[in-house]
CSV table of C-alpha atoms in Angstrom, one decimal:
chain,number,residue,atom,x,y,z
U,26,UNK,CA,-2.2,-1.0,27.6
U,27,UNK,CA,-4.6,0.1,24.9
U,28,UNK,CA,-6.2,-2.2,22.3
U,29,UNK,CA,-4.0,-1.6,19.2
U,30,UNK,CA,-5.1,-3.3,16.0
U,31,UNK,CA,-3.0,-3.4,12.9
U,32,UNK,CA,-4.1,-4.1,9.4
U,33,UNK,CA,-1.7,-5.3,6.7
U,34,UNK,CA,-2.9,-5.7,3.1
U,35,UNK,CA,-0.6,-6.9,0.3
U,36,UNK,CA,-1.6,-6.4,-3.3
U,37,UNK,CA,0.2,-8.3,-6.0
U,38,UNK,CA,-0.2,-8.5,-9.8
U,39,UNK,CA,1.4,-7.7,-13.1
U,40,UNK,CA,2.5,-4.2,-14.2
U,41,UNK,CA,-0.4,-2.1,-15.2
U,42,UNK,CA,-3.0,-4.1,-13.4
U,43,UNK,CA,-4.1,-1.3,-11.2
U,44,UNK,CA,-2.4,-2.3,-7.9
U,45,UNK,CA,-1.5,1.2,-7.0
U,46,UNK,CA,-4.9,2.6,-7.8
U,47,UNK,CA,-6.6,-0.1,-5.7
U,48,UNK,CA,-4.1,0.4,-2.8
U,49,UNK,CA,-4.8,4.2,-2.8
U,50,UNK,CA,-8.5,3.7,-2.9
U,51,UNK,CA,-8.4,1.2,0.0
U,52,UNK,CA,-6.1,3.4,2.0
U,53,UNK,CA,-8.4,6.4,1.5
U,54,UNK,CA,-11.6,4.5,2.2
U,55,UNK,CA,-10.4,2.8,5.4
U,56,UNK,CA,-8.2,5.7,6.5
U,57,UNK,CA,-5.0,3.5,6.4
U,58,UNK,CA,-1.4,4.3,5.9
U,59,UNK,CA,0.0,3.4,2.5
U,60,UNK,CA,3.5,2.1,1.8
U,61,UNK,CA,4.1,1.9,-2.0
U,62,UNK,CA,7.0,-0.5,-2.2
U,63,UNK,CA,7.4,0.2,-6.0
U,64,UNK,CA,8.1,3.8,-5.3
U,65,UNK,CA,10.5,2.8,-2.5
U,66,UNK,CA,12.4,0.4,-4.7
U,67,UNK,CA,12.7,3.1,-7.5
U,68,UNK,CA,13.9,5.7,-5.0
U,69,UNK,CA,16.6,3.4,-3.6
U,70,UNK,CA,17.7,2.3,-7.1
U,71,UNK,CA,17.9,5.8,-8.5
């Protein structure tokens, strides 16, 4: 089996604090997948 490594980063804070901006910058910089749970929650609720 190959050596698979997984990275999970959770970012928390109040509305308007820049969580999404920081998450996108980290994902771009480190070439990571991004799961925006805020968008997910809004899509399910709509």
